[in-house]
Tab-separated table of C-alpha atoms in Angstrom:
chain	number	residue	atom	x	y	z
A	1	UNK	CA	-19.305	174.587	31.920
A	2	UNK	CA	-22.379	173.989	29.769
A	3	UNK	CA	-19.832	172.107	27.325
A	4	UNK	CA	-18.951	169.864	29.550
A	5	UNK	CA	-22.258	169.058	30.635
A	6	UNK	CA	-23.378	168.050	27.174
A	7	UNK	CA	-20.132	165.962	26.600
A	8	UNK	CA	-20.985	164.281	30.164
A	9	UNK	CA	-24.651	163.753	28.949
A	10	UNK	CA	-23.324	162.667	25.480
A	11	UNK	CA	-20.893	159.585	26.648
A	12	UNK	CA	-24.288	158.515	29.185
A	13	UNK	CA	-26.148	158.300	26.560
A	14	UNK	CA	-23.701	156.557	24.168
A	15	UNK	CA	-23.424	154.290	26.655
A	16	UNK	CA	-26.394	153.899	27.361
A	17	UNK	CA	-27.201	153.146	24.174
A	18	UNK	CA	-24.467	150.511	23.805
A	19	UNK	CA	-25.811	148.524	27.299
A	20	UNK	CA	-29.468	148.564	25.717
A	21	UNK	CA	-28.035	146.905	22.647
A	22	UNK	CA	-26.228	144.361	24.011
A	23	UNK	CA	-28.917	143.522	26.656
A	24	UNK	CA	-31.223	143.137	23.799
A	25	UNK	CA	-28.752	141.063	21.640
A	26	UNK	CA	-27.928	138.279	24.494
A	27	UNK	CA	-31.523	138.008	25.493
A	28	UNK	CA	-32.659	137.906	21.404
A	29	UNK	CA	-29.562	134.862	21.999
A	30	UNK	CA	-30.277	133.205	24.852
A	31	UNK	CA	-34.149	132.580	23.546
A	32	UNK	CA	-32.842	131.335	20.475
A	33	UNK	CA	-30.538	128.716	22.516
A	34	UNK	CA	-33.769	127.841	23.938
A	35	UNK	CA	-36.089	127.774	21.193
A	36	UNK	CA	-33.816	125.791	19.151
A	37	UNK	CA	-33.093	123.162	22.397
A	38	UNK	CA	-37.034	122.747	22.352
A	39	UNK	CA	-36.980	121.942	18.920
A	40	UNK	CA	-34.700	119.906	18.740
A	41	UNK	CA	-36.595	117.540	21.902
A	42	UNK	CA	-39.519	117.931	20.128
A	43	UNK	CA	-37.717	116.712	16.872
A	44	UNK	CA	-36.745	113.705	18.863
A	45	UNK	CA	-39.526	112.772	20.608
A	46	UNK	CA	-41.571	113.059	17.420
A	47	UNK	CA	-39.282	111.406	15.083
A	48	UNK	CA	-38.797	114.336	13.200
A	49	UNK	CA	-42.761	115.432	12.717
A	50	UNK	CA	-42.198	119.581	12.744
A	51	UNK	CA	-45.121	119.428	15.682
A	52	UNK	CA	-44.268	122.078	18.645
A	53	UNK	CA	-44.381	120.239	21.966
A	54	UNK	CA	-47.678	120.626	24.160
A	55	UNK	CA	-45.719	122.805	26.697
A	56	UNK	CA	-45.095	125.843	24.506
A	57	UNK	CA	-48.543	125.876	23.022
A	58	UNK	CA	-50.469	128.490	23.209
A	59	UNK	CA	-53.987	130.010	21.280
A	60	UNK	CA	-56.495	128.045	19.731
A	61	UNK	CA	-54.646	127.598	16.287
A	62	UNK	CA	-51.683	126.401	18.267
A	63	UNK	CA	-54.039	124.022	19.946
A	64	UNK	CA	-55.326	122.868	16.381
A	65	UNK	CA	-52.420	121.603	15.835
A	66	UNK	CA	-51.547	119.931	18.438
A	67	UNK	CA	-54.466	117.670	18.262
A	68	UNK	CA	-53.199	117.174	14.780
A	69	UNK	CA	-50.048	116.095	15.641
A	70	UNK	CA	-51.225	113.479	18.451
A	71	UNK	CA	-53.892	112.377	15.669
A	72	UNK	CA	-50.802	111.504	12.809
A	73	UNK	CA	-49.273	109.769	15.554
A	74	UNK	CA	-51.764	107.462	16.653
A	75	UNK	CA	-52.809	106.997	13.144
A	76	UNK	CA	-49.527	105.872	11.668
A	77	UNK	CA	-48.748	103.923	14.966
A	78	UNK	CA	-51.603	102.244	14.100
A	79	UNK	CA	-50.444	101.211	10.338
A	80	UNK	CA	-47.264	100.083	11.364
A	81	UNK	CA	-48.227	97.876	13.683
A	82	UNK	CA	-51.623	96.504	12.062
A	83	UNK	CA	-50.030	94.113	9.997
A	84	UNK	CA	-48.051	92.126	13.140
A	85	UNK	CA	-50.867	92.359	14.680
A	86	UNK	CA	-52.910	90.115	12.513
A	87	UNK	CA	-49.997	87.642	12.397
A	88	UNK	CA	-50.154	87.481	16.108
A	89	UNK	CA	-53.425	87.125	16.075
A	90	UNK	CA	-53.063	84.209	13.668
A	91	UNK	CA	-50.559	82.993	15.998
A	92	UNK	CA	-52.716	82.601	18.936
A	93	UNK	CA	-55.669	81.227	17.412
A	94	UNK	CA	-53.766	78.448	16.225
A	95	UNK	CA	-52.243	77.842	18.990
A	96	UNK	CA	-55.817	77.963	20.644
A	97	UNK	CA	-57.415	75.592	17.972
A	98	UNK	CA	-54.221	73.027	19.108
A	99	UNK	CA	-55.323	73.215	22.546
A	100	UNK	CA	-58.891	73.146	22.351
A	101	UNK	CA	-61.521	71.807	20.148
A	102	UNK	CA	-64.279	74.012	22.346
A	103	UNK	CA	-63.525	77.266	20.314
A	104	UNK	CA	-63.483	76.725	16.609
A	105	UNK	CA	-66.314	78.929	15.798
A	106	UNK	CA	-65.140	81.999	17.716
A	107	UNK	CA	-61.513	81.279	16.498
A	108	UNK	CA	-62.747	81.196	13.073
A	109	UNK	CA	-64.585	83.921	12.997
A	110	UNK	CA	-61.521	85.936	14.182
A	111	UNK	CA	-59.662	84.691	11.282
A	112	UNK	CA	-62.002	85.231	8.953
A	113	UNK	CA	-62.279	88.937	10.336
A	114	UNK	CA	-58.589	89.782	10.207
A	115	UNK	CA	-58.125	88.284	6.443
A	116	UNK	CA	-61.050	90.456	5.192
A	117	UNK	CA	-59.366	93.068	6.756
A	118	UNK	CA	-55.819	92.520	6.123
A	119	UNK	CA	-55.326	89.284	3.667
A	120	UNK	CA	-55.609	89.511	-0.168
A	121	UNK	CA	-57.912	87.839	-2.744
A	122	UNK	CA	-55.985	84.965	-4.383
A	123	UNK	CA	-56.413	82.385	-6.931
A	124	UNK	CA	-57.345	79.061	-5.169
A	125	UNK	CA	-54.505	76.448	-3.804
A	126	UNK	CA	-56.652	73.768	-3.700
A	127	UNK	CA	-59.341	72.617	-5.567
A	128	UNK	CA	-62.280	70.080	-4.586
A	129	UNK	CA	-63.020	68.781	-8.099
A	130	UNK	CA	-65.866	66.368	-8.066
A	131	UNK	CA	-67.580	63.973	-8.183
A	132	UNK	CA	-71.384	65.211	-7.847
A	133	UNK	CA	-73.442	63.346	-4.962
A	134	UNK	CA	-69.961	61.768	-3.816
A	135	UNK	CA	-69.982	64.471	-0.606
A	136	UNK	CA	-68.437	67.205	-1.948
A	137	UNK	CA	-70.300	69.514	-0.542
A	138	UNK	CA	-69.435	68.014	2.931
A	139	UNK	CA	-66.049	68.186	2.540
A	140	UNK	CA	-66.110	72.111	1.811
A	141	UNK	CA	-68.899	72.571	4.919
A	142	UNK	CA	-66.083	70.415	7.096
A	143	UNK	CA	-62.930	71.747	5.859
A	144	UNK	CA	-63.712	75.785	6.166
A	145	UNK	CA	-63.886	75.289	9.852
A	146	UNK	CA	-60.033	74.936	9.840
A	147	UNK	CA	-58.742	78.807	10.755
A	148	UNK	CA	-55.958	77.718	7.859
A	149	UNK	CA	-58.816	78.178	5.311
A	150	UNK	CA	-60.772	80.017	3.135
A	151	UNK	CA	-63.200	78.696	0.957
A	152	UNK	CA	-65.818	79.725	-1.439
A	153	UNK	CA	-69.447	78.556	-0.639
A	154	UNK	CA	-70.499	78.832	-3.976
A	155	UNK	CA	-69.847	76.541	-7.135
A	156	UNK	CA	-67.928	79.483	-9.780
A	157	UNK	CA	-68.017	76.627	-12.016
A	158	UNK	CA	-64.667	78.548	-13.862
A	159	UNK	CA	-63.160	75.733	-15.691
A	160	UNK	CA	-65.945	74.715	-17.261
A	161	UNK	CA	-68.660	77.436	-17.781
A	162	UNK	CA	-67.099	80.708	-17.897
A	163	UNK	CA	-63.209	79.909	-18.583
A	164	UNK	CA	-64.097	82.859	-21.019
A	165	UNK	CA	-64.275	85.180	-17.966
A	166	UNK	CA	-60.441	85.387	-17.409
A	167	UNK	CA	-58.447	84.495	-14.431
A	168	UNK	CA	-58.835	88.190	-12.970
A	169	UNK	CA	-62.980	87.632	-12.685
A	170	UNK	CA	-62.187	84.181	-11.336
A	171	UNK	CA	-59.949	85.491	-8.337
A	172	UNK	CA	-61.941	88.525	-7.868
A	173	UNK	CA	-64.781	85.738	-6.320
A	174	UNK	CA	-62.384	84.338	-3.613
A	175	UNK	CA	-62.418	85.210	-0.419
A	176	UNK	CA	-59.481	87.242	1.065
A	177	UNK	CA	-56.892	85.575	2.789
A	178	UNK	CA	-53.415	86.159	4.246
A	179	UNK	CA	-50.035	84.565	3.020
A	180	UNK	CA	-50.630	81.896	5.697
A	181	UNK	CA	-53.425	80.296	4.558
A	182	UNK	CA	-55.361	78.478	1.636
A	183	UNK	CA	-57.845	79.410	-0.688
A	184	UNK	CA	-60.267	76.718	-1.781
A	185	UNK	CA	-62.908	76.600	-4.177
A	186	UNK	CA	-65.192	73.218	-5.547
A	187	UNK	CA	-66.979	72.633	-8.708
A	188	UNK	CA	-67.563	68.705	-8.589
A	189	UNK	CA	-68.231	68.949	-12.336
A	190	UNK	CA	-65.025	69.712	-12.563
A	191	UNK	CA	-63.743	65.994	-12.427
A	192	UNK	CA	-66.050	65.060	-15.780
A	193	UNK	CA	-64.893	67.843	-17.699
A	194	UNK	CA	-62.506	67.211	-20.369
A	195	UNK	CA	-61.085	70.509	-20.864
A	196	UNK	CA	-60.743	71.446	-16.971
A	197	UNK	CA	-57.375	69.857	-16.306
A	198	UNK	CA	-55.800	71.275	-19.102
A	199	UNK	CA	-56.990	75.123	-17.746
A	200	UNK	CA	-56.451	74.564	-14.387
A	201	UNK	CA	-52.847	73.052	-15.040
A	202	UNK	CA	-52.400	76.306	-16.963
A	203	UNK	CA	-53.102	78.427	-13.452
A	204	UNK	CA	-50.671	76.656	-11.617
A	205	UNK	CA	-49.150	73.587	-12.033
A	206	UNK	CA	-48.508	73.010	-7.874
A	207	UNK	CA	-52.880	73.124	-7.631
A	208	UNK	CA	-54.109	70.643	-5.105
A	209	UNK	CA	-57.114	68.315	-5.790
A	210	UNK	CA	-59.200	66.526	-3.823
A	211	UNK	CA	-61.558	64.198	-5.541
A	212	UNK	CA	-64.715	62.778	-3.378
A	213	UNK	CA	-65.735	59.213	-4.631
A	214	UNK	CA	-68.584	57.100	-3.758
A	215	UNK	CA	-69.827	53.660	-5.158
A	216	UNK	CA	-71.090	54.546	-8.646
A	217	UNK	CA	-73.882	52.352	-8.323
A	218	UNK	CA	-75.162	54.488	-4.897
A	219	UNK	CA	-73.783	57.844	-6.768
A	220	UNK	CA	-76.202	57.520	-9.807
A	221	UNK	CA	-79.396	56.482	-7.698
A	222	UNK	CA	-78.071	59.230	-5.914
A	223	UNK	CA	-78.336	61.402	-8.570
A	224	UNK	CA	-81.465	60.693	-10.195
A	225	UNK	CA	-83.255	61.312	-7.173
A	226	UNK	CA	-81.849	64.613	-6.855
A	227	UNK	CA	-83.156	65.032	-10.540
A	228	UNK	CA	-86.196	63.435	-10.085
A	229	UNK	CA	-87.086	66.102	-7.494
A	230	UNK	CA	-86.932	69.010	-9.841
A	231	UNK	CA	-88.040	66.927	-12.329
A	232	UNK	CA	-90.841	65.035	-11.725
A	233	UNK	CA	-91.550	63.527	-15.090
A	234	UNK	CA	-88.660	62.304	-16.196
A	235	UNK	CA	-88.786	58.255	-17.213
A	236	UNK	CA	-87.681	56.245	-14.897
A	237	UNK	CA	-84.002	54.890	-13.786
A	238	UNK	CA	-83.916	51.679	-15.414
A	239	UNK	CA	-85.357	53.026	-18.662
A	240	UNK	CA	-82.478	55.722	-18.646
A	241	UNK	CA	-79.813	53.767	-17.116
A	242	UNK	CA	-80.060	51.023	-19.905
A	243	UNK	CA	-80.065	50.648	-23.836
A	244	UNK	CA	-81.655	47.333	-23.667
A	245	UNK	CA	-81.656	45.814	-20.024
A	246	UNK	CA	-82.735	41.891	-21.190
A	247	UNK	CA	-78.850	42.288	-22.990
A	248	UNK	CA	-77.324	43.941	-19.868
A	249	UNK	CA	-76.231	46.982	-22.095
A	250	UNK	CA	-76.085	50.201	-20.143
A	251	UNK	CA	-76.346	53.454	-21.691
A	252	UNK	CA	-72.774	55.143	-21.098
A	253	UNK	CA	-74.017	58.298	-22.601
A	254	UNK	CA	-76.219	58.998	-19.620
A	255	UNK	CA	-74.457	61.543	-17.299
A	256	UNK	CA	-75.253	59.621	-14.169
A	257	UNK	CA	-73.993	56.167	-15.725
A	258	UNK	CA	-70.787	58.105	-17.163
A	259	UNK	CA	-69.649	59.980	-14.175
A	260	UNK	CA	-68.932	56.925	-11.878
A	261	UNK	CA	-66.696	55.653	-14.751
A	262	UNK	CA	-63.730	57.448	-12.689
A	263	UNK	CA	-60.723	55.187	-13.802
A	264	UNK	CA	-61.770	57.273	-17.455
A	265	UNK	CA	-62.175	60.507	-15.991
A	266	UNK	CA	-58.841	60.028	-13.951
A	267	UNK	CA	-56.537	59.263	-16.713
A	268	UNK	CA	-57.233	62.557	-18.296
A	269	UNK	CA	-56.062	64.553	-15.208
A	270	UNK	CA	-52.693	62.369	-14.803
A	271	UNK	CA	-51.976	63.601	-17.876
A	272	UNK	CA	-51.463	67.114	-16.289
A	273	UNK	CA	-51.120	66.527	-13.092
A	274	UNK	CA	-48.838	64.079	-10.876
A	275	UNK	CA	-50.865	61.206	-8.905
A	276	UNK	CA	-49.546	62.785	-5.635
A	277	UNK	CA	-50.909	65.975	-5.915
A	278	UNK	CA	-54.231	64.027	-5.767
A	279	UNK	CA	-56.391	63.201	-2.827
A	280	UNK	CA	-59.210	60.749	-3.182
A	281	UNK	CA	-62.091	61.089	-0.359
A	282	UNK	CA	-64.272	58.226	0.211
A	283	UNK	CA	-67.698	59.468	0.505
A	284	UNK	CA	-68.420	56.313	2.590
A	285	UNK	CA	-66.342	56.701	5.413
A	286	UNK	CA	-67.049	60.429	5.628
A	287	UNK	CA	-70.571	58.829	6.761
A	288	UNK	CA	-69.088	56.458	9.317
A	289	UNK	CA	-65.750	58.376	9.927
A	290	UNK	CA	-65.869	62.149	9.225
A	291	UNK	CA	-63.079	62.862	11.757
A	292	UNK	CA	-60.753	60.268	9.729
A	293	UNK	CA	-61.397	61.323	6.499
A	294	UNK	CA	-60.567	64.392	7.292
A	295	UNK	CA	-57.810	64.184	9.128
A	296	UNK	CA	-56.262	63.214	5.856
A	297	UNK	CA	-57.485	66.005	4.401
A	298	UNK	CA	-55.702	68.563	6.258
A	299	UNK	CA	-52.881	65.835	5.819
A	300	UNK	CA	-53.153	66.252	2.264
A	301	UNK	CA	-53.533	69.918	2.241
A	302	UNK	CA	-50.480	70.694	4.908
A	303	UNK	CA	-52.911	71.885	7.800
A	304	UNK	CA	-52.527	71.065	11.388
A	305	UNK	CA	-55.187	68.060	12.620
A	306	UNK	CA	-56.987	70.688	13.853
A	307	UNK	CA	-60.783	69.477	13.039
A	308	UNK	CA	-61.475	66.115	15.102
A	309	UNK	CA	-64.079	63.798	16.307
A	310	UNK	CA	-64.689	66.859	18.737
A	311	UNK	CA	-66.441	68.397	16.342
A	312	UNK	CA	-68.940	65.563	14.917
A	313	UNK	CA	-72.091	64.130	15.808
A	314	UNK	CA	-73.511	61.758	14.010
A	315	UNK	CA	-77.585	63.094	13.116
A	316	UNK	CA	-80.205	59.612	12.687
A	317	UNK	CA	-82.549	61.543	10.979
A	318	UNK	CA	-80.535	62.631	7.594
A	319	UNK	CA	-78.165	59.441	8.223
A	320	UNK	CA	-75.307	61.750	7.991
A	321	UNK	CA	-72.964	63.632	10.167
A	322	UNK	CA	-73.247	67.250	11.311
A	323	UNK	CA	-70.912	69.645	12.457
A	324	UNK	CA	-71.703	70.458	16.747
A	325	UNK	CA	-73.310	73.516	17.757
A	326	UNK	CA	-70.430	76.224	17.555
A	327	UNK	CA	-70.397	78.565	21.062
A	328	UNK	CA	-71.343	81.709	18.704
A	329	UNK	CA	-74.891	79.628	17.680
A	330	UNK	CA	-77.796	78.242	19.028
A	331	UNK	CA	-77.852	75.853	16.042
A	332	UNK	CA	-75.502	73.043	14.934
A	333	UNK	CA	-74.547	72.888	11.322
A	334	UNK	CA	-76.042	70.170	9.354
A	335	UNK	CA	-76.028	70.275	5.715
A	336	UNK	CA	-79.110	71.161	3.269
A	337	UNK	CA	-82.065	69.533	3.200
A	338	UNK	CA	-81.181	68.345	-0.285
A	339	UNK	CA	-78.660	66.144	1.739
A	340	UNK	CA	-79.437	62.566	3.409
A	341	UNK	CA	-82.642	62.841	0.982
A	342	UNK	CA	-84.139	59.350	0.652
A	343	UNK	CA	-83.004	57.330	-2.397
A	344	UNK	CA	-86.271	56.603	-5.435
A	345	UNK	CA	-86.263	52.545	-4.695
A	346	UNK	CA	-84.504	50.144	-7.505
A	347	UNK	CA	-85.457	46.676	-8.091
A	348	UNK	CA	-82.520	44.998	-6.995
A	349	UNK	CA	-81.583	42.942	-10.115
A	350	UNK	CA	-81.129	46.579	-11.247
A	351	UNK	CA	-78.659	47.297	-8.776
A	352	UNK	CA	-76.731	43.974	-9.439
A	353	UNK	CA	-76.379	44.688	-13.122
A	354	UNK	CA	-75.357	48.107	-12.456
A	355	UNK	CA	-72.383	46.742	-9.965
A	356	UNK	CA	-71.377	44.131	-12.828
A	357	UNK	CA	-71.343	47.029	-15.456
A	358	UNK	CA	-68.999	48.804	-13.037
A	359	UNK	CA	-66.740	46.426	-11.605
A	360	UNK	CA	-63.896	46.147	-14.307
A	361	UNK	CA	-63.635	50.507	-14.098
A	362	UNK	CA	-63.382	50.066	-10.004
A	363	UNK	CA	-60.476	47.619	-9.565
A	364	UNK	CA	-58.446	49.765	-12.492
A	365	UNK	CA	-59.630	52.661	-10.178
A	366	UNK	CA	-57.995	50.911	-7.385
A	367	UNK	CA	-55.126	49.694	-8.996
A	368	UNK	CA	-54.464	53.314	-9.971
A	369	UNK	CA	-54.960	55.546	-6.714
A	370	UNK	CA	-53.532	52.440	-4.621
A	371	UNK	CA	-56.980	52.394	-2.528
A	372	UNK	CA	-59.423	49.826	-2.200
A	373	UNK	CA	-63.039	51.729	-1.669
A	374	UNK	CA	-65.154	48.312	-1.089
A	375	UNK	CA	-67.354	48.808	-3.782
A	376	UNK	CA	-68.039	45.530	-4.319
């Protein structure tokens, strides 16, 4: 009897035993199934980031990484779309700018923010190459309002002065800008320098210039006074503007004599660089027609008309046109007060001689460029 109590006992237990284990084995299964299913959402979701979805977390460490997980996310959401994002953004302030001459400033400024943010520091596509006191510095002031541009306020004076430098110092001074617009940069002495073609040709031989002219005769009075400013004791403009006046000979080797020569000056650049790839500003009519002038600028340079009339008034006291007061300033933008500075007073038989002297170098200028200036 006892024996087959233990054999009864025996065979419970056994199977017993064998329920437990196979309980054990489908649940051990079934979590897997579900483990694994969670996973493999999570995979999904997550594009393959091996974070465990927010519903199964559980404990501070668990937590830790959660927040990590949502942070990588956002973050390389972020980098992925930061670069369309700039090229919308360049999308709709151009199309803003074409709409409305009201927001230049603001529209600007965005532009400017996004290329320092996103754009690259290039060597310049266009160059504003001279001449001094012809309104160079005008041109740049007028220009950089275009969202298309990027300029560089100050004068790296590359090609002349510090060619030794390298290209790499040169382009580390621009300004950064994206693939969609230009980088410009002016050195008006430039235009007088023999050597500069010849280096600037070797950067690139598709480089834009834009050459501001003015009457030579107004350029060098121009000048002097400028000179005369820092220099108060320097002889006067007849004595340096002529070997021997009573003869008519003018002294050519005076700077401000020799830089309205242009027809000279010219002929060295066209013989690196094709006539087209020229653009000749008269300083004149960016007095009496700043919205003209540069309209053919941006012409010139590829850019939408986007700077107009809209944007001038025309300021009595420097005799000179300033740039309206942007919405983001309380100011308008006139140039320096080194500009519109009263000319030093020449006799006027001075003038005269001066104008003969320069006559014969304007109409080959003319002939040249295929624009009469009115100099005479």
């Amino acid at each position: 009897m006892a024996h087959r109590f233990l054999s009864s006992a025996n065979r419970f237990s056994a199977r017993f035993a064998f329920i437990f284990t196979v309980s054990l084995s489908c649940t051990y299964l079934c979590y897997n199934i579900i483990f694994c299913r969670g996973t493999i959402m999570t995979n999904q979701v997550y594009e393959g980031k091996r974070c465990p979805p927010g519903k199964n977390a559980g404990g501070k460490k668990l937590l830790g990484k959660l927040d990590h997980c949502a942070l990588l996310e956002a973050r390389s959401t972020q980098e992925e779309s930061a670069a369309q994002r700039g090229a919308n953004d360049i999308r709709e302030q151009s199309k803003a700018a074409s709409s409305s001459g009201s927001h230049w400033a603001d529209m600007k400024l965005r532009n400017m923010s996004v290329a320092q943010k996103y754009g690259n520091k290039k060597l310049p596509n266009a160059l504003i190459v001279g001449v001094k006191k012809g309104g160079t510095r005008a041109v740049l002031e007028f220009i950089r309002i275009h969202p298309d541009v990027r300029a560089l306020g100050t004068e790296p004076h590359f090609f002349d002065r510090n060619y030794d430098r390298g290209l790499d110092w040169y382009r580390g001074l621009m300004p950064r800008t994206l693939d969609s617009q230009i980088t410009l940069e002016k050195t008006p002495s430039y235009f007088v320098t023999r050597e500069a073609p010849r280096r600037i040709s070797s950067m690139s031989h598709e480089t834009k210039l834009i050459v501001v002219v003015r009457n030579p005769v107004t350029r060098a009075i121009s000048d002097y006074t400028q000179t005369l400013s820092k220099k108060p004791d320097i002889p006067t403009f007849e004595e340096l503007a002529f070997k021997n006046r009573s003869l008519g000979l003018v002294d050519t080797s005076w700077n401000a004599i020799r830089i309205g020569m242009y027809i000279l000056h010219l002929e060295n650049w066209l013989q690196y660089f094709r006539l087209s790839q020229m653009h000749f500003v008269s300083g004149e009519r960016l007095i009496t027609d700043p919205a003209g002038e540069m309209g053919r600028v941006q012409d010139f340079l590829g850019l939408k008309r986007i700077i107009t009339d809209k944007h001038f008034y025309f300021n009595r006291t420097k005799g000179f046109p300033c740039l309206k007061k942007p919405e983001s300033s309380s100011q308008p933008r006139c140039l320096g007060k080194s500009k519109g500075r009263t000319h030093v007073q020449i006799d006027q038989e001075v003038i005269e001689q001066l104008q003969e002297f320069y006559r014969p170098f304007n109409i080959k200028f003319y002939e040249t460029v295929g624009q009469d200036f009115k100099w005479d």
